[in-house]
Structures are given as C-alpha cells and as structure tokens.
Amino acid sequence: MSAPDRSDAYWLEHAVALAARNVAAGGGPFGALIVAGDEIIGTGVNRVTRDNDPTAHAEVVAIRDACGQRGDFKLDGAVLYTSCEPCPLCLSAALWARVDRVAYAADRYDAARGGFDDLAFYELFATDRQLWPTRVEGLVLDSAAQPFDAWLANTARVAY
C-alpha cells in the first residue's frame, strides 16, 4: 500500500527544515529535495563553504543525489522542492535535469536580505554582457565545431 499523497507545503516544510539544520551545522541557509511520486529520491543542502565548491548549492547537490539514486541524468516525473527560489545556476541545473516542476518557499529578495547574490545575478543576466564585471566573449577558432562534428558522427551517443 502506498503512502498518502503529500502536499507541496509538506515537501517545502521538509526543505526548509533541511536548510535550518544546515545553518545549525555551520552551512548556508538552503535545503532542497527531489520528490518522485510520494518518495524523496534526492536531498541536498548548501555545501559551498564546507566543500570549497561554488557549485555545491542545495539544489545541485539534491539533483546529483537523485540522479545517482535513479541511475540516470534525467529526472522526468520528479519535482524539485527548495527552501528558496533557485538562483540562475540551480534553475539551469533543474532545466538540464528535466524535472517536471520546481517549487520554492523564500524568494530571491529574501536571499538578498540574507546577503546572497541571487537577485544580483538575476539582474545581471537582464543587462547587456558588455556591462558585466566578468568578460564573457566568443573567440574565432577554426576547430571550434570539431567536437560537435565528432558528436554528430558518433552513432552510439546518448541524446540529452
């Protein structure tokens, strides 16, 4: 017999509790879980300072955990529940993972109040790249398309 369906609020409370426990353990105030059906298939907390890894955001850690548990890089049929609105990195990771939906509790303004750059990065992406503090530029290279040509010629490739 399967467990009763749980509400979004139930899963979000779980993600918020993960975040609060992570703060108590010396980590950042972010927690996330991946739910498929009525089962948690991945969890994550912010481990940026613990791991010295700027990509170890709670959502990314949860996606990595869920993909490992599932044995697949796609998480169709799953929902990402997170204690805070995903930053652009985490939102992109969720899109790449092909989750069906993302639900969050706090938002980018709450994160900004806490001293995090989420809001600033969303605003940065809305501006012309010429105004960014980090230069991002494409350079002309004759061999630039070579990896994609090899990819297209590989009949054993796994499509994303």
mmCIF file of C-alpha atoms in Angstrom:
data_model
loop_
_atom_site.group_PDB
_atom_site.id
_atom_site.type_symbol
_atom_site.label_atom_id
_atom_site.label_comp_id
_atom_site.label_asym_id
_atom_site.label_seq_id
_atom_site.Cartn_x
_atom_site.Cartn_y
_atom_site.Cartn_z
ATOM 1 C CA MET A 1 0.000 0.000 0.000
ATOM 2 C CA SER A 2 1.472 3.368 -0.981
ATOM 3 C CA ALA A 3 1.765 6.349 1.317
ATOM 4 C CA PRO A 4 -0.863 9.085 1.019
ATOM 5 C CA ASP A 5 -0.140 11.950 -1.371
ATOM 6 C CA ARG A 6 1.609 14.776 0.390
ATOM 7 C CA SER A 7 1.060 18.460 -0.384
ATOM 8 C CA ASP A 8 3.560 20.943 -1.747
ATOM 9 C CA ALA A 9 3.557 22.604 1.681
ATOM 10 C CA TYR A 10 4.607 19.306 3.304
ATOM 11 C CA TRP A 11 7.625 18.924 0.998
ATOM 12 C CA LEU A 12 8.551 22.608 1.226
ATOM 13 C CA GLU A 13 8.483 22.417 5.038
ATOM 14 C CA HIS A 14 10.884 19.473 4.736
ATOM 15 C CA ALA A 15 13.224 21.542 2.523
ATOM 16 C CA VAL A 16 13.070 24.500 4.928
ATOM 17 C CA ALA A 17 13.877 22.185 7.844
ATOM 18 C CA LEU A 18 16.904 20.840 5.920
ATOM 19 C CA ALA A 19 18.078 24.424 5.400
ATOM 20 C CA ALA A 20 17.641 25.337 9.072
ATOM 21 C CA ARG A 21 19.556 22.230 10.179
ATOM 22 C CA ASN A 22 22.327 23.109 7.732
ATOM 23 C CA VAL A 23 22.663 26.590 9.264
ATOM 24 C CA ALA A 24 22.893 24.998 12.724
ATOM 25 C CA ALA A 25 25.685 22.764 11.359
ATOM 26 C CA GLY A 26 27.613 25.777 10.030
ATOM 27 C CA GLY A 27 26.373 25.722 6.429
ATOM 28 C CA GLY A 28 24.333 28.041 4.259
ATOM 29 C CA PRO A 29 20.570 28.555 4.659
ATOM 30 C CA PHE A 30 19.456 26.416 1.723
ATOM 31 C CA GLY A 31 17.901 22.947 1.517
ATOM 32 C CA ALA A 32 16.357 21.011 -1.350
ATOM 33 C CA LEU A 33 14.798 17.677 -2.158
ATOM 34 C CA ILE A 34 13.728 15.844 -5.275
ATOM 35 C CA VAL A 35 10.413 14.014 -4.997
ATOM 36 C CA ALA A 36 9.074 11.440 -7.450
ATOM 37 C CA GLY A 37 5.520 10.431 -6.703
ATOM 38 C CA ASP A 38 5.439 10.393 -2.915
ATOM 39 C CA GLU A 39 9.071 9.417 -2.416
ATOM 40 C CA ILE A 40 12.155 11.520 -1.766
ATOM 41 C CA ILE A 41 14.790 10.406 -4.268
ATOM 42 C CA GLY A 42 17.402 13.053 -3.508
ATOM 43 C CA THR A 43 18.282 15.627 -0.861
ATOM 44 C CA GLY A 44 20.793 18.403 -0.645
ATOM 45 C CA VAL A 45 21.957 21.270 1.493
ATOM 46 C CA ASN A 46 24.259 24.128 0.634
ATOM 47 C CA ARG A 47 27.838 22.831 0.890
ATOM 48 C CA VAL A 48 29.662 25.703 -0.818
ATOM 49 C CA THR A 49 31.879 26.672 2.124
ATOM 50 C CA ARG A 50 32.164 23.139 3.509
ATOM 51 C CA ASP A 51 33.400 21.717 0.197
ATOM 52 C CA ASN A 52 35.030 24.894 -1.175
ATOM 53 C CA ASP A 53 32.831 24.329 -4.220
ATOM 54 C CA PRO A 54 30.867 27.313 -5.574
ATOM 55 C CA THR A 55 28.552 24.903 -7.437
ATOM 56 C CA ALA A 56 27.582 22.906 -4.326
ATOM 57 C CA HIS A 57 24.236 24.655 -3.923
ATOM 58 C CA ALA A 58 21.461 22.691 -2.224
ATOM 59 C CA GLU A 59 19.521 22.182 -5.454
ATOM 60 C CA VAL A 60 22.577 20.972 -7.367
ATOM 61 C CA VAL A 61 23.524 18.609 -4.536
ATOM 62 C CA ALA A 62 19.948 17.249 -4.472
ATOM 63 C CA ILE A 63 19.943 16.783 -8.256
ATOM 64 C CA ARG A 64 23.273 14.948 -8.099
ATOM 65 C CA ASP A 65 21.920 12.721 -5.319
ATOM 66 C CA ALA A 66 18.676 11.956 -7.155
ATOM 67 C CA CYS A 67 20.445 11.205 -10.435
ATOM 68 C CA GLY A 68 22.804 8.871 -8.598
ATOM 69 C CA GLN A 69 19.889 7.129 -6.882
ATOM 70 C CA ARG A 70 17.962 6.854 -10.135
ATOM 71 C CA GLY A 71 20.991 5.904 -12.232
ATOM 72 C CA ASP A 72 20.019 8.445 -14.870
ATOM 73 C CA PHE A 73 20.879 12.049 -15.683
ATOM 74 C CA LYS A 74 17.214 12.857 -16.313
ATOM 75 C CA LEU A 75 14.669 13.363 -13.561
ATOM 76 C CA ASP A 76 11.422 13.396 -15.551
ATOM 77 C CA GLY A 77 8.421 12.839 -13.351
ATOM 78 C CA ALA A 78 10.142 14.489 -10.370
ATOM 79 C CA VAL A 79 9.645 17.777 -8.552
ATOM 80 C CA LEU A 80 12.418 19.900 -7.067
ATOM 81 C CA TYR A 81 11.339 21.387 -3.730
ATOM 82 C CA THR A 82 13.685 24.025 -2.390
ATOM 83 C CA SER A 83 13.754 26.307 0.615
ATOM 84 C CA CYS A 84 14.493 29.333 -1.580
ATOM 85 C CA GLU A 85 13.910 30.366 -5.182
ATOM 86 C CA PRO A 86 16.681 28.766 -7.214
ATOM 87 C CA CYS A 87 19.486 31.038 -8.345
ATOM 88 C CA PRO A 88 20.270 31.017 -12.086
ATOM 89 C CA LEU A 89 22.806 28.180 -11.605
ATOM 90 C CA CYS A 90 20.294 25.980 -9.808
ATOM 91 C CA LEU A 91 17.430 26.827 -12.141
ATOM 92 C CA SER A 92 19.633 25.864 -15.082
ATOM 93 C CA ALA A 93 20.576 22.598 -13.363
ATOM 94 C CA ALA A 94 16.878 21.834 -12.836
ATOM 95 C CA LEU A 95 16.174 22.504 -16.504
ATOM 96 C CA TRP A 96 19.086 20.263 -17.581
ATOM 97 C CA ALA A 97 17.833 17.530 -15.223
ATOM 98 C CA ARG A 98 14.408 17.772 -16.872
ATOM 99 C CA VAL A 99 12.457 17.910 -13.606
ATOM 100 C CA ASP A 100 8.750 18.384 -14.187
ATOM 101 C CA ARG A 101 8.390 21.269 -11.761
ATOM 102 C CA VAL A 102 10.232 23.476 -9.286
ATOM 103 C CA ALA A 103 8.535 24.709 -6.114
ATOM 104 C CA TYR A 104 10.196 27.081 -3.653
ATOM 105 C CA ALA A 105 9.474 28.825 -0.357
ATOM 106 C CA ALA A 106 11.542 32.025 0.158
ATOM 107 C CA ASP A 107 12.404 34.138 -2.880
ATOM 108 C CA ARG A 108 15.370 35.991 -4.369
ATOM 109 C CA TYR A 109 14.554 39.081 -2.290
ATOM 110 C CA ASP A 110 14.751 37.030 0.906
ATOM 111 C CA ALA A 111 18.105 35.651 -0.270
ATOM 112 C CA ALA A 112 19.360 39.193 -0.982
ATOM 113 C CA ARG A 113 18.293 40.268 2.517
ATOM 114 C CA GLY A 114 20.411 37.384 3.813
ATOM 115 C CA GLY A 115 23.444 38.635 1.892
ATOM 116 C CA PHE A 116 23.280 36.241 -1.092
ATOM 117 C CA ASP A 117 23.759 37.223 -4.754
ATOM 118 C CA ASP A 118 20.689 35.530 -6.261
ATOM 119 C CA LEU A 119 18.851 38.794 -7.005
ATOM 120 C CA ALA A 120 22.036 40.465 -8.278
ATOM 121 C CA PHE A 121 22.674 37.578 -10.695
ATOM 122 C CA TYR A 122 19.100 37.651 -12.000
ATOM 123 C CA GLU A 123 19.521 41.395 -12.582
ATOM 124 C CA LEU A 124 22.938 40.849 -14.206
ATOM 125 C CA PHE A 125 21.501 38.393 -16.730
ATOM 126 C CA ALA A 126 18.971 41.047 -17.730
ATOM 127 C CA THR A 127 21.761 43.500 -18.674
ATOM 128 C CA ASP A 128 23.978 43.703 -21.750
ATOM 129 C CA ARG A 129 27.068 41.490 -21.423
ATOM 130 C CA GLN A 130 29.246 44.497 -22.211
ATOM 131 C CA LEU A 131 28.281 45.840 -18.773
ATOM 132 C CA TRP A 132 29.141 42.680 -16.833
ATOM 133 C CA PRO A 133 32.099 42.784 -14.419
ATOM 134 C CA THR A 134 33.334 39.459 -15.861
ATOM 135 C CA ARG A 135 34.181 39.457 -19.559
ATOM 136 C CA VAL A 136 32.407 36.709 -21.490
ATOM 137 C CA GLU A 137 33.491 36.543 -25.108
ATOM 138 C CA GLY A 138 33.460 34.153 -28.017
ATOM 139 C CA LEU A 139 36.713 33.846 -29.921
ATOM 140 C CA VAL A 140 37.137 32.670 -33.511
ATOM 141 C CA LEU A 141 38.830 29.288 -33.755
ATOM 142 C CA ASP A 142 38.837 27.140 -36.896
ATOM 143 C CA SER A 143 38.409 23.919 -34.903
ATOM 144 C CA ALA A 144 35.563 25.221 -32.708
ATOM 145 C CA ALA A 145 32.911 22.959 -34.291
ATOM 146 C CA GLN A 146 35.129 19.843 -34.264
ATOM 147 C CA PRO A 147 33.727 18.377 -31.011
ATOM 148 C CA PHE A 148 30.160 18.788 -32.308
ATOM 149 C CA ASP A 149 31.052 17.178 -35.628
ATOM 150 C CA ALA A 150 32.521 14.227 -33.705
ATOM 151 C CA TRP A 151 29.386 14.111 -31.532
ATOM 152 C CA LEU A 152 27.071 14.032 -34.539
ATOM 153 C CA ALA A 153 29.169 11.319 -36.199
ATOM 154 C CA ASN A 154 29.048 9.125 -33.085
ATOM 155 C CA THR A 155 26.152 6.725 -33.619
ATOM 156 C CA ALA A 156 26.488 5.431 -30.027
ATOM 157 C CA ARG A 157 25.895 8.849 -28.444
ATOM 158 C CA VAL A 158 23.289 9.228 -25.715
ATOM 159 C CA ALA A 159 20.964 12.121 -26.507
ATOM 160 C CA TYR A 160 20.371 14.687 -23.804
#
